[in-house]
Coordinates of C-alpha atoms (C1' of nucleotides) in Angstrom, one line a residue:
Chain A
X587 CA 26.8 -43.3 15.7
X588 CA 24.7 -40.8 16.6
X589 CA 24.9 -38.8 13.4
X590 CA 21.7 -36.1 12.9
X591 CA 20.8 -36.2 9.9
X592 CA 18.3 -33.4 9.6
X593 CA 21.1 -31.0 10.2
X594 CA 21.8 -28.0 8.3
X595 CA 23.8 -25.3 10.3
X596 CA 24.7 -22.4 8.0
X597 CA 28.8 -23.5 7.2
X598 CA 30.4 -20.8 9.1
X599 CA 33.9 -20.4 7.6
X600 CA 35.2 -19.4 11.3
X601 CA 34.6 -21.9 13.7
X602 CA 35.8 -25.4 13.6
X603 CA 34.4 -28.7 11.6
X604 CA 31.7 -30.9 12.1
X605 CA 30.8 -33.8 9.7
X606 CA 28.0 -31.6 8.8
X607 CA 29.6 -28.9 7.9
X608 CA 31.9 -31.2 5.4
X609 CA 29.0 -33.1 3.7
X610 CA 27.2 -29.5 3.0
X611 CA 30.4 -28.0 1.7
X612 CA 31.4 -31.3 -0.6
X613 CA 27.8 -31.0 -1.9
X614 CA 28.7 -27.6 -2.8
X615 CA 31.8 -28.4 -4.5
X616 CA 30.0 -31.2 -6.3
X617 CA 27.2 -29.0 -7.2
X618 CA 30.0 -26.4 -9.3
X619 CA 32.6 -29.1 -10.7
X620 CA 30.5 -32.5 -10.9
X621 CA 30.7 -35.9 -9.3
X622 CA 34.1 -36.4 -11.6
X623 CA 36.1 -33.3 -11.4
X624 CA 35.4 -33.2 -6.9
X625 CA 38.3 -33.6 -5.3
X626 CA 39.2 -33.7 -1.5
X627 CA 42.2 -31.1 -1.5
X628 CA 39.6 -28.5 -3.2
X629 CA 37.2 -29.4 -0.7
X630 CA 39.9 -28.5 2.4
X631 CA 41.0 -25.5 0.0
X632 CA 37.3 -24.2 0.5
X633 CA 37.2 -25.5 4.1
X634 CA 40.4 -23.6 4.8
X635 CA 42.1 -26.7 6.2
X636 CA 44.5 -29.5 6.0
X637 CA 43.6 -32.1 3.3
X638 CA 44.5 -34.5 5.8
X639 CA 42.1 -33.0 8.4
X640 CA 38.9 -34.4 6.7
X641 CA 39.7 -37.5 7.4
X642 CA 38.9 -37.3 11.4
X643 CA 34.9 -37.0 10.2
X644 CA 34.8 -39.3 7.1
X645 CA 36.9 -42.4 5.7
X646 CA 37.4 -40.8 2.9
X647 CA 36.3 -39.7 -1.0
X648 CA 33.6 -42.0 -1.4
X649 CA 32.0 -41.7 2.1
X650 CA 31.5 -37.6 1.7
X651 CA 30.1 -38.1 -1.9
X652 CA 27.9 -41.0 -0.4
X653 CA 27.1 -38.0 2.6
X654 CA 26.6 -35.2 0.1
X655 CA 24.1 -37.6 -1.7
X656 CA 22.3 -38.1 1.1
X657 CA 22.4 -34.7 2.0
X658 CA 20.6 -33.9 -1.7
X659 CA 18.2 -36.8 -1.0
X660 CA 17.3 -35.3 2.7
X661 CA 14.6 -32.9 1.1
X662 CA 12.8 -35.9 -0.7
X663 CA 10.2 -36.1 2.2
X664 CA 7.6 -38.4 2.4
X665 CA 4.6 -35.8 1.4
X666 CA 0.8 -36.7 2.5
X667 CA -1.4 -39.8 2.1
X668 CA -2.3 -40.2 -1.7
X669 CA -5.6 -40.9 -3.0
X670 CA -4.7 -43.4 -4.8
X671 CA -1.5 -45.8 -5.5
X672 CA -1.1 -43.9 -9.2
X673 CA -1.5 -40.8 -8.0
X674 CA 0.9 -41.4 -5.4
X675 CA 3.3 -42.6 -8.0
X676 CA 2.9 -39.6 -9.9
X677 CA 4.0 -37.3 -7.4
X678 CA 6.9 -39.7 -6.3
X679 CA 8.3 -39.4 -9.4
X680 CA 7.6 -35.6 -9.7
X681 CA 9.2 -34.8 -6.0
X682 CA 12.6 -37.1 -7.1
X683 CA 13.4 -35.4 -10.0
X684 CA 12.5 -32.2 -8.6
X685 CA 15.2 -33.4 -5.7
X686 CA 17.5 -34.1 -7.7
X687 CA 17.1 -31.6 -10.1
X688 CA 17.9 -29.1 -7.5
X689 CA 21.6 -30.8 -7.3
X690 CA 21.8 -32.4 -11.2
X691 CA 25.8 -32.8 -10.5
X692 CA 24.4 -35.8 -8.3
X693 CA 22.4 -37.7 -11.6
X694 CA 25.2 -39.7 -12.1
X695 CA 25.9 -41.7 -9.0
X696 CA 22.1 -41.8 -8.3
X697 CA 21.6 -45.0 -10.2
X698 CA 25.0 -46.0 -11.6
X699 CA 26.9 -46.9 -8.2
X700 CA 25.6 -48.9 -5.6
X701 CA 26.9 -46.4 -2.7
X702 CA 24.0 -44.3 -3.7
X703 CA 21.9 -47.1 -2.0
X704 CA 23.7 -46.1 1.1
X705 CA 22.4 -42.6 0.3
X706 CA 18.7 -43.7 0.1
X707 CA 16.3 -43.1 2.9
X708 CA 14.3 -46.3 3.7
X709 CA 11.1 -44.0 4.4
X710 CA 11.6 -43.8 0.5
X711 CA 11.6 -47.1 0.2
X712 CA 8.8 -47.6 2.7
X713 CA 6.7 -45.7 0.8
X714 CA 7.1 -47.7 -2.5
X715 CA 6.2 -50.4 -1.1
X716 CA 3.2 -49.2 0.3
X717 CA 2.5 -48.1 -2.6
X718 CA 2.7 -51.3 -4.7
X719 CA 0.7 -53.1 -1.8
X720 CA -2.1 -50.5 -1.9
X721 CA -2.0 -51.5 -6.0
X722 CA -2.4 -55.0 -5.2
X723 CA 0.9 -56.7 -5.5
X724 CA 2.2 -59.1 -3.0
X725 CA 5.1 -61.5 -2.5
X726 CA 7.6 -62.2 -5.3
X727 CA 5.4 -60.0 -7.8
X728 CA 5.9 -56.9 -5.0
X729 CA 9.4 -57.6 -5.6
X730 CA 9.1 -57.0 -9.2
X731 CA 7.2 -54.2 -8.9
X732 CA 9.3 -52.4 -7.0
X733 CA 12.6 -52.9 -8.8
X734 CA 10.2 -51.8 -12.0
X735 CA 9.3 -48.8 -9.7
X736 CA 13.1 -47.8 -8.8
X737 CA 14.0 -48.1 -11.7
X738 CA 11.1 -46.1 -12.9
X739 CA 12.0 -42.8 -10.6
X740 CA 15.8 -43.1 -11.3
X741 CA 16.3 -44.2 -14.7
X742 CA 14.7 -41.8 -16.8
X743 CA 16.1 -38.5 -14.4
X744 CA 19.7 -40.3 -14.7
X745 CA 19.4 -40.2 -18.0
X746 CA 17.5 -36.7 -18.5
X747 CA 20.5 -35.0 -16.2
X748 CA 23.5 -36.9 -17.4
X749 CA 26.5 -34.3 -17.6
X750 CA 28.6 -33.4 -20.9
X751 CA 31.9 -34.8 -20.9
X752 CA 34.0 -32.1 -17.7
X753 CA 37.2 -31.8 -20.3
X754 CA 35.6 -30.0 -23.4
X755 CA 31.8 -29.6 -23.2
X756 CA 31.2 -27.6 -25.9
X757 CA 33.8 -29.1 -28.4
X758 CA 32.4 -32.2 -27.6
X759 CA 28.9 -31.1 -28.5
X760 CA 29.6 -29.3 -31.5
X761 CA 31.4 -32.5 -32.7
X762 CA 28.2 -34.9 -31.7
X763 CA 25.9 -32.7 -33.6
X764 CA 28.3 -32.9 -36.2
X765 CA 28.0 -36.9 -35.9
X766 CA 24.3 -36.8 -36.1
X767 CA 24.5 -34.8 -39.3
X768 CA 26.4 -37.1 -41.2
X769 CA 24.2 -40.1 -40.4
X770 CA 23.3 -42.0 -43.6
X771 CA 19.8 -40.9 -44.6
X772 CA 19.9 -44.5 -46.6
X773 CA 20.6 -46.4 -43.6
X774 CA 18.6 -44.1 -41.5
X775 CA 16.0 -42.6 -42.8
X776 CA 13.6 -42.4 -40.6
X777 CA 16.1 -40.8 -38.1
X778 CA 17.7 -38.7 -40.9
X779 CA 13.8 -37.7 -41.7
X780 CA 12.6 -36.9 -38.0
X781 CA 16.3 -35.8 -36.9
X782 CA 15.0 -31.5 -36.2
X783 CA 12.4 -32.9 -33.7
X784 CA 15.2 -35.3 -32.1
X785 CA 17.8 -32.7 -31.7
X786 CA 16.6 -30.8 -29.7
X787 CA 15.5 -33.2 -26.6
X788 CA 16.1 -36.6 -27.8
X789 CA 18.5 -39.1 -25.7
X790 CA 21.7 -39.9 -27.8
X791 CA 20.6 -37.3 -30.1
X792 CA 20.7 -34.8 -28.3
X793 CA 24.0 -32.7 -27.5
X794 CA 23.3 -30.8 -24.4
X795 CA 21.8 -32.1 -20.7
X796 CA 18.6 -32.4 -19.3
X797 CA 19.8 -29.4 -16.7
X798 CA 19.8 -26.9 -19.7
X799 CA 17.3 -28.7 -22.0
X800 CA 13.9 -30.0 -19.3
X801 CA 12.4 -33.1 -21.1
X802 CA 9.3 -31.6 -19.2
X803 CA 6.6 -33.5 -21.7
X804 CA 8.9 -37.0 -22.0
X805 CA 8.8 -37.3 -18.0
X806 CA 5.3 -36.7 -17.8
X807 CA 4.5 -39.0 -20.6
X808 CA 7.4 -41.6 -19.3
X809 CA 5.5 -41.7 -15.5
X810 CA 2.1 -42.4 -17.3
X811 CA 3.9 -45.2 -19.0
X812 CA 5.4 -46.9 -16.0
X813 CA 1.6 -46.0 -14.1
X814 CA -0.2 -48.0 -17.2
X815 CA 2.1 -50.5 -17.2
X816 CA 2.4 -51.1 -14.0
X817 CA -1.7 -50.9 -14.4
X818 CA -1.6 -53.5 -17.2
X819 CA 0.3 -56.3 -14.6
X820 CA -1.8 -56.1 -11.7
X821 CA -4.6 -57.3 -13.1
X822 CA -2.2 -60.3 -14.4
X823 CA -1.4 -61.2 -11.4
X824 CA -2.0 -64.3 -10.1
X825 CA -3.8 -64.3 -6.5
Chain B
X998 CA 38.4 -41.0 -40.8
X999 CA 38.3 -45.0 -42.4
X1000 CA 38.0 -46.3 -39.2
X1001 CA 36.7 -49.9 -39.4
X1002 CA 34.4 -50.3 -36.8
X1003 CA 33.8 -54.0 -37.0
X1004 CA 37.5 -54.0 -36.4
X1005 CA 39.1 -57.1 -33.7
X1006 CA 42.5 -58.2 -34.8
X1007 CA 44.1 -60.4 -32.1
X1008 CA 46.0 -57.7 -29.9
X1009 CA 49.7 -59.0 -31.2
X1010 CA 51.7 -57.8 -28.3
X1011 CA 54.7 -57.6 -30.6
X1012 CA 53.7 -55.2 -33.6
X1013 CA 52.9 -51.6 -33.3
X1014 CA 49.9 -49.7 -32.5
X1015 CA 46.7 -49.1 -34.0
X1016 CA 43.5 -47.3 -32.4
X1017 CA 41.6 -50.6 -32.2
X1018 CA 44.3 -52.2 -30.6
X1019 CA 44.4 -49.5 -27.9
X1020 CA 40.8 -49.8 -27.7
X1021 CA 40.5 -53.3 -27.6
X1022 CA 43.1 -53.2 -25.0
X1023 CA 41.1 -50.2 -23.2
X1024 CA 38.0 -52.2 -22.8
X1025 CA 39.7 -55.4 -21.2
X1026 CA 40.8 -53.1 -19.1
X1027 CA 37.8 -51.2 -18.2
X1028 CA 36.4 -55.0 -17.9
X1029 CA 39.3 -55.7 -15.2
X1030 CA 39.5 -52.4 -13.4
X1031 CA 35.9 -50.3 -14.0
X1032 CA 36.4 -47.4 -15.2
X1033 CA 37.1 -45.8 -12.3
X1034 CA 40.1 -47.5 -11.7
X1035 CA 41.2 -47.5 -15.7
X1036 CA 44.1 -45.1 -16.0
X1037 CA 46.0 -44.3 -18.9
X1038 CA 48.9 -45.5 -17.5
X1039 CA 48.0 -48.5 -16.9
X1040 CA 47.1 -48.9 -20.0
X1041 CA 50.3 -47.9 -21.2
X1042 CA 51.6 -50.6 -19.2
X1043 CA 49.4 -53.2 -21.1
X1044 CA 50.5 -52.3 -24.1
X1045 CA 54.2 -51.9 -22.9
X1046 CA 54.3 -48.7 -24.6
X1047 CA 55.3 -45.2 -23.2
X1048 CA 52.1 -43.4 -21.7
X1049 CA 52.2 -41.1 -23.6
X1050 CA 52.2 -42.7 -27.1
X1051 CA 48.6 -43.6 -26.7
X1052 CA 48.0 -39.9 -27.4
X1053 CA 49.0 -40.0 -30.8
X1054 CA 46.4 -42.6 -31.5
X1055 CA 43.5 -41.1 -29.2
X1056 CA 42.6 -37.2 -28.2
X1057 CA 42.5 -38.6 -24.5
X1058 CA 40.8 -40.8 -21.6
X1059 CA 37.6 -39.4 -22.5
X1060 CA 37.7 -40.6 -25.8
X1061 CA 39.7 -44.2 -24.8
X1062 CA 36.4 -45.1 -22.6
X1063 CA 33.7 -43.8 -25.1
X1064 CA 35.8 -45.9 -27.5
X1065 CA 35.9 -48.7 -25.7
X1066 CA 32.2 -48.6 -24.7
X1067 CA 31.7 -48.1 -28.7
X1068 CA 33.6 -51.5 -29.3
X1069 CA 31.3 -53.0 -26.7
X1070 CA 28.1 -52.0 -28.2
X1071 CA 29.2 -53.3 -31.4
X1072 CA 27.8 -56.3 -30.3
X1073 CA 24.6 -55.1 -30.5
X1074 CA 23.3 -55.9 -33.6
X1075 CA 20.0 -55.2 -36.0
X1076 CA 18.7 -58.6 -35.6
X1077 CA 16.1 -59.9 -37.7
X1078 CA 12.4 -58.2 -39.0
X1079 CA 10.6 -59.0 -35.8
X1080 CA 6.7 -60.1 -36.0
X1081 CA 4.8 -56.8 -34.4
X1082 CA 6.3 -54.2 -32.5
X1083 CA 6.0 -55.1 -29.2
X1084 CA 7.7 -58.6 -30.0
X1085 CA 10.8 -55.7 -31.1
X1086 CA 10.8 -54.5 -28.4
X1087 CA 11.0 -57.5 -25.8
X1088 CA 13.9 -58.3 -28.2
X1089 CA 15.7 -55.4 -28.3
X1090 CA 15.6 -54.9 -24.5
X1091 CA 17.0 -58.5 -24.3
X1092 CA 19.8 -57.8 -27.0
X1093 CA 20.8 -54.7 -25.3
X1094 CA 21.2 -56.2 -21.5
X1095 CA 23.3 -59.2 -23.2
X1096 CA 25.5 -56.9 -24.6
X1097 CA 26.5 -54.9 -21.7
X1098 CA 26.2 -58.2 -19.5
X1099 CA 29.3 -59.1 -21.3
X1100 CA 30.9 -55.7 -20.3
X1101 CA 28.9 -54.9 -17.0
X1102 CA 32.4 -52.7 -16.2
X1103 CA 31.0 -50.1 -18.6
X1104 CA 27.2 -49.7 -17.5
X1105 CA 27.8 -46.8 -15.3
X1106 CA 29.2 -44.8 -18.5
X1107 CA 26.1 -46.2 -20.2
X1108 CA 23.4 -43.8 -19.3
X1109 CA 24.7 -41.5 -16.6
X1110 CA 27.5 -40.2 -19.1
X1111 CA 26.6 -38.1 -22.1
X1112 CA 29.7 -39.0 -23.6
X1113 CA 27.9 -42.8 -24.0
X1114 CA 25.8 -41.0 -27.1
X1115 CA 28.7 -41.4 -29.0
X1116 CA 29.0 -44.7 -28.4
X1117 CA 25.4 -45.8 -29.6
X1118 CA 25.2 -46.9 -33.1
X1119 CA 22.6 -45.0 -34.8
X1120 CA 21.2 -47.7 -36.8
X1121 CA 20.0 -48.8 -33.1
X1122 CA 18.1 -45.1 -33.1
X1123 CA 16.7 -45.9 -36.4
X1124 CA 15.6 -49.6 -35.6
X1125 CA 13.7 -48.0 -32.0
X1126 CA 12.4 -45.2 -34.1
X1127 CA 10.9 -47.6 -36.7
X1128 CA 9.2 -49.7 -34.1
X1129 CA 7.4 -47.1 -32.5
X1130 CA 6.3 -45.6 -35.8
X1131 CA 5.1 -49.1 -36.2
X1132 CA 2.9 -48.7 -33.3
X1133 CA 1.6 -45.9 -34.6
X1134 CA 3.4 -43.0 -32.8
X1135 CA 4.1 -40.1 -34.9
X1136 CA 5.7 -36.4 -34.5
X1137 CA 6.1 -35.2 -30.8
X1138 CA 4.4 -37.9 -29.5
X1139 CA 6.8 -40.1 -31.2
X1140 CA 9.8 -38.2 -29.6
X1141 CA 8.5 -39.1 -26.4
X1142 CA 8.0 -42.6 -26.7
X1143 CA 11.3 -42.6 -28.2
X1144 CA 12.6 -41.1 -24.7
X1145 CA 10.8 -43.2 -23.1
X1146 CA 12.0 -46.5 -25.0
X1147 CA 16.1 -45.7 -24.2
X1148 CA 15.3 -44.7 -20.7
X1149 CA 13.6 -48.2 -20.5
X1150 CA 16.2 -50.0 -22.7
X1151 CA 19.3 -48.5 -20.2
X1152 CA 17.9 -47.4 -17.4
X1153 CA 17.5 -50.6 -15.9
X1154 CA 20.3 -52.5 -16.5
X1155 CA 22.4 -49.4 -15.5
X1156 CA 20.9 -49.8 -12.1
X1157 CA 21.1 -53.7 -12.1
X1158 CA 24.5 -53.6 -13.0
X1159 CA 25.7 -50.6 -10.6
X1160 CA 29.0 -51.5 -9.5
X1161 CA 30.3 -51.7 -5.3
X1162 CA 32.8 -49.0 -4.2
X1163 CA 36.0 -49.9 -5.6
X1164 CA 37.6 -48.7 -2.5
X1165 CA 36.4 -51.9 0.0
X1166 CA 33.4 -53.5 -1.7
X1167 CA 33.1 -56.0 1.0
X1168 CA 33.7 -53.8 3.9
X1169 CA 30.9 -51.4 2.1
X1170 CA 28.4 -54.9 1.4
X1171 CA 28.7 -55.9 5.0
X1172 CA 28.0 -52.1 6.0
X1173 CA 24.9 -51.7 4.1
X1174 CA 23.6 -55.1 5.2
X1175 CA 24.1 -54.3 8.9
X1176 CA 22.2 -50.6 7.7
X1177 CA 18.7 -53.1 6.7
X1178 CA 19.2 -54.9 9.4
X1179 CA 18.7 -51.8 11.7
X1180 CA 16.0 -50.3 9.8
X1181 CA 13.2 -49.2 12.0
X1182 CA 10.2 -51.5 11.7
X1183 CA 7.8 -49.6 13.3
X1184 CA 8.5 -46.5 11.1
X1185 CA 9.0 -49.4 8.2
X1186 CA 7.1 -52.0 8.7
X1187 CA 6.2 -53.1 5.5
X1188 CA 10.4 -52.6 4.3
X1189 CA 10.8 -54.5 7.9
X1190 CA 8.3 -57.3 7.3
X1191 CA 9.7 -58.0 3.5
X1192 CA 13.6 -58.0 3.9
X1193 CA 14.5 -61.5 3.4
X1194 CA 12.8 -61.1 0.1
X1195 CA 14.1 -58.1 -0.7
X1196 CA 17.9 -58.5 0.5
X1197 CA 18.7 -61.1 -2.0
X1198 CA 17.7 -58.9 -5.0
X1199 CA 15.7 -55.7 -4.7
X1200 CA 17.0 -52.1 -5.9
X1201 CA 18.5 -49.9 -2.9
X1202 CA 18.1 -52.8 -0.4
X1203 CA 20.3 -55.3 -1.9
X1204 CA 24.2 -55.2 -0.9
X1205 CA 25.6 -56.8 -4.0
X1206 CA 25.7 -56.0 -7.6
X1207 CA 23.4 -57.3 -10.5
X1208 CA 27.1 -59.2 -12.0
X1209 CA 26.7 -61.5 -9.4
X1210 CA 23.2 -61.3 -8.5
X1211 CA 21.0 -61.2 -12.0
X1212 CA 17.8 -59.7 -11.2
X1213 CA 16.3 -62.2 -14.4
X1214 CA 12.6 -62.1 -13.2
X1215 CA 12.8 -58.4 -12.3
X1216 CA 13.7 -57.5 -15.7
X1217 CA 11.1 -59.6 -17.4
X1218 CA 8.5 -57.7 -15.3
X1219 CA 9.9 -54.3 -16.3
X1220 CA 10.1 -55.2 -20.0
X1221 CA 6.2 -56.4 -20.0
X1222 CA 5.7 -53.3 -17.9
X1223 CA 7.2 -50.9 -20.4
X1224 CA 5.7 -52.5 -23.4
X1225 CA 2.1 -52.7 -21.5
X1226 CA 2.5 -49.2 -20.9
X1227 CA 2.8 -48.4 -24.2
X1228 CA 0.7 -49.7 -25.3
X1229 CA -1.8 -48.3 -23.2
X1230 CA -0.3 -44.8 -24.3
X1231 CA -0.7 -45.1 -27.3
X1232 CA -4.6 -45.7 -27.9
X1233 CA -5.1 -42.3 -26.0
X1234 CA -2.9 -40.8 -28.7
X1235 CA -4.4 -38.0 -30.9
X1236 CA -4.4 -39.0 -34.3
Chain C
dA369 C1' 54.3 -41.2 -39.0
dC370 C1' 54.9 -42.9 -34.6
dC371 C1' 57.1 -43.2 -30.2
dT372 C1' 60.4 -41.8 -26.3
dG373 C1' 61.4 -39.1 -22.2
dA374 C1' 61.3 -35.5 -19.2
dA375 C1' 58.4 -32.4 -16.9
dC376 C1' 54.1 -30.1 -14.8
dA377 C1' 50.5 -29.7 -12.0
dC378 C1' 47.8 -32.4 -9.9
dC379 C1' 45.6 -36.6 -7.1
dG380 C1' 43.8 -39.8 -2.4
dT381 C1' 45.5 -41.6 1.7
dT382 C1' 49.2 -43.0 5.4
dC383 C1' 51.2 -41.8 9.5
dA384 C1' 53.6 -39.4 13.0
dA385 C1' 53.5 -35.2 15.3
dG386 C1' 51.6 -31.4 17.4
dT387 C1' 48.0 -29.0 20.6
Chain D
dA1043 C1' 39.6 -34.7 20.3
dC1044 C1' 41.0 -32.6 16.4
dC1045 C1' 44.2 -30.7 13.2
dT1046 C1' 49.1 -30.0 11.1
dG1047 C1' 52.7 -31.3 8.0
dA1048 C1' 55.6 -34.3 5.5
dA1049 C1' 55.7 -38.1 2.7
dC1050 C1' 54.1 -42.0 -0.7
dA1051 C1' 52.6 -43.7 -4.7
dC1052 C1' 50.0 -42.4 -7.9
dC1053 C1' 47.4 -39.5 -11.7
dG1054 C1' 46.3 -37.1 -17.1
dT1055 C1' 48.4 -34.2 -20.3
dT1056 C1' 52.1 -30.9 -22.5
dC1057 C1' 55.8 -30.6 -25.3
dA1058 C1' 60.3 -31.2 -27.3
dA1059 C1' 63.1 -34.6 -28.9
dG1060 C1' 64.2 -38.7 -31.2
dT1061 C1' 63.8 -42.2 -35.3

DNA sequence: ACCTGAACACCGTTCAAGT
DNA sequence: ACCTGAACACCGTTCAAGT
């Protein structure tokens, strides 16, 4: 169990494999053909190895997505002490999605499948808690807080980076903005009436990802949100 | 394209197929299996029909799980004129985690697939829209609290309701508890000092899914929190 | 119009065998 | 300790054929 996790050998394609080596070349694979369409016989293909051979470093297909993950969520380091609690928020939530960001074929495990907990380092966690304490919070209300704060960093960057349908991307998108098109101005009008602004970088509107299309100003005013809010239910707290 | 979306005949096993039917069928499925484990064949099986006839009444899997998630949001209804727009809100977040509560197999499609726009009804758009407008967003400012109500609205319960490894969900539970348990309290003390609080039902830390283990209070604090922040956001607006 | 049936190109994982 | 190689029980989707 003495796996390093710092780790980051350059995956030299002659010599012979190392956990390591597997986790940064399954993150590569993931990184070109998504969570959905990664498969273990691709990732021997690109190994140059047995399928069967992976299975000496990892139990199997969920464990070296889990690793890869991990791998991703390796560069989200701790940073310096923050002025404040708000200000430390803000730049938590800036340094995620800029992680994840930097691997978006990741988004959708982040918060949709408990092994990505696995995946999480508890320095992260650590910190948000910290955090929350600095703010004020304590027992079950710290609790609160920090699922409100999770959620927070992931939600909105799960959603933002959410990938097009791996069978026909662009058939599928012409079709949706088709969809959106032929929504009832009657029924809808104030969606109908607003639908230019929405198209372009609106959730469920919208036809493309968040890796093509930043919603640069929707984070920043989404993290001000949570910060106010958060804000807002300190000062209800009971003592 | 008369589809009736209302649609829920009783699934006679005897007659012959209709898209709802295999819809209908798809989503008990998906309810049974997740949708990682839903395969076409199996599906097939349900209906005791040839694989391969489903394709007649559906373009592909894709489509059977947006479908199905479609049929699952259905549920979701406009509900009644509420009093003031945060009073919507609270609502609205409450409708939509009811809804998928009753299909928690479909939540990781919900906001980490792009495929799940589809599968929003629009009148939903329109009624989030309208609220906000209420609260006296407008234009791009508008768009962005409109991002920033679906990321609230999904994000959370897509994390709440993030579902165990299908592979060995208790082998993978134990795991991650052992994993807390080892956690280093003197580089996390605070994550060290709170884990009995946290184990039973706090994001990342917990080993169990939000199915089994509602996180009620958590979500109550994140609704407030959302709507707080709002409304803090939108008194610095520019008129 | 709606379904069968065979076929294709894949999967993840097992286990015994090699070195 | 680490990998090969064959084998098992699956996949989603195609296309021609039936009725």
């Amino acid at each position: 169990m003495t796996t390093t996790p710092p780790a980051s050998a350059p995956p030299k394609p002659g010599d012979s494999l190392s956990r390591d080596a597997v986790l940064v070349a399954a993150l590569a694979l993931i990184d070109r053909k998504g969570v959905a369409g990664f498969s273990v016989r691709d990732l021997a293909r690109d190994l140059g190895v047995y399928p069967t051979a992976l299975y000496w470093h990892v139990p199997g297909r969920n464990a070296l997505i889990a690793g890869a993950v991990a791998m991703a969520l390796g560069d989200l380091k701790p940073a310096r002490r923050p002025t404040d609690w708000a200000a430390g928020v803000r730049a938590l939530f800036r340094r995620y999605r800029k992680a994840v960001r930097a691997h978006p074929a990741i988004a959708p495990v982040l918060g949709a499948q408990l092994v990505s907990n696995e995946s999480m380092p508890p320095e992260l966690v650590e910190h948000m808690l910290m955090l929350l304490e600095r703010a004020g919070f304590s027992g079950d209300r710290l609790r609160h807080a920090y699922n409100t704060l999770v959620a927070g960093m992931v939600g909105f960057v799960t959603l933002e980076l959410a990938p097009l349908p791996e069978e026909d991307p662009e058939g599928w998108a012409t079709a949706h903005r088709q969809r959106m098109q032929d929504v009832d101005a009657r029924q809808c009008p104030t969606l109908a009436r607003e639908m230019p602004h929405l198209a372009r970088g609106a959730f469920v509107v919208r036809a493309s990802s968040g890796v093509d299309q930043p919603l640069d100003q929707s984070f920043e005013f989404w993290t001000e949100t949570v910060i106010q809010g958060l804000a807002a239910m300190r000062e209800r707290s009971a003592p």
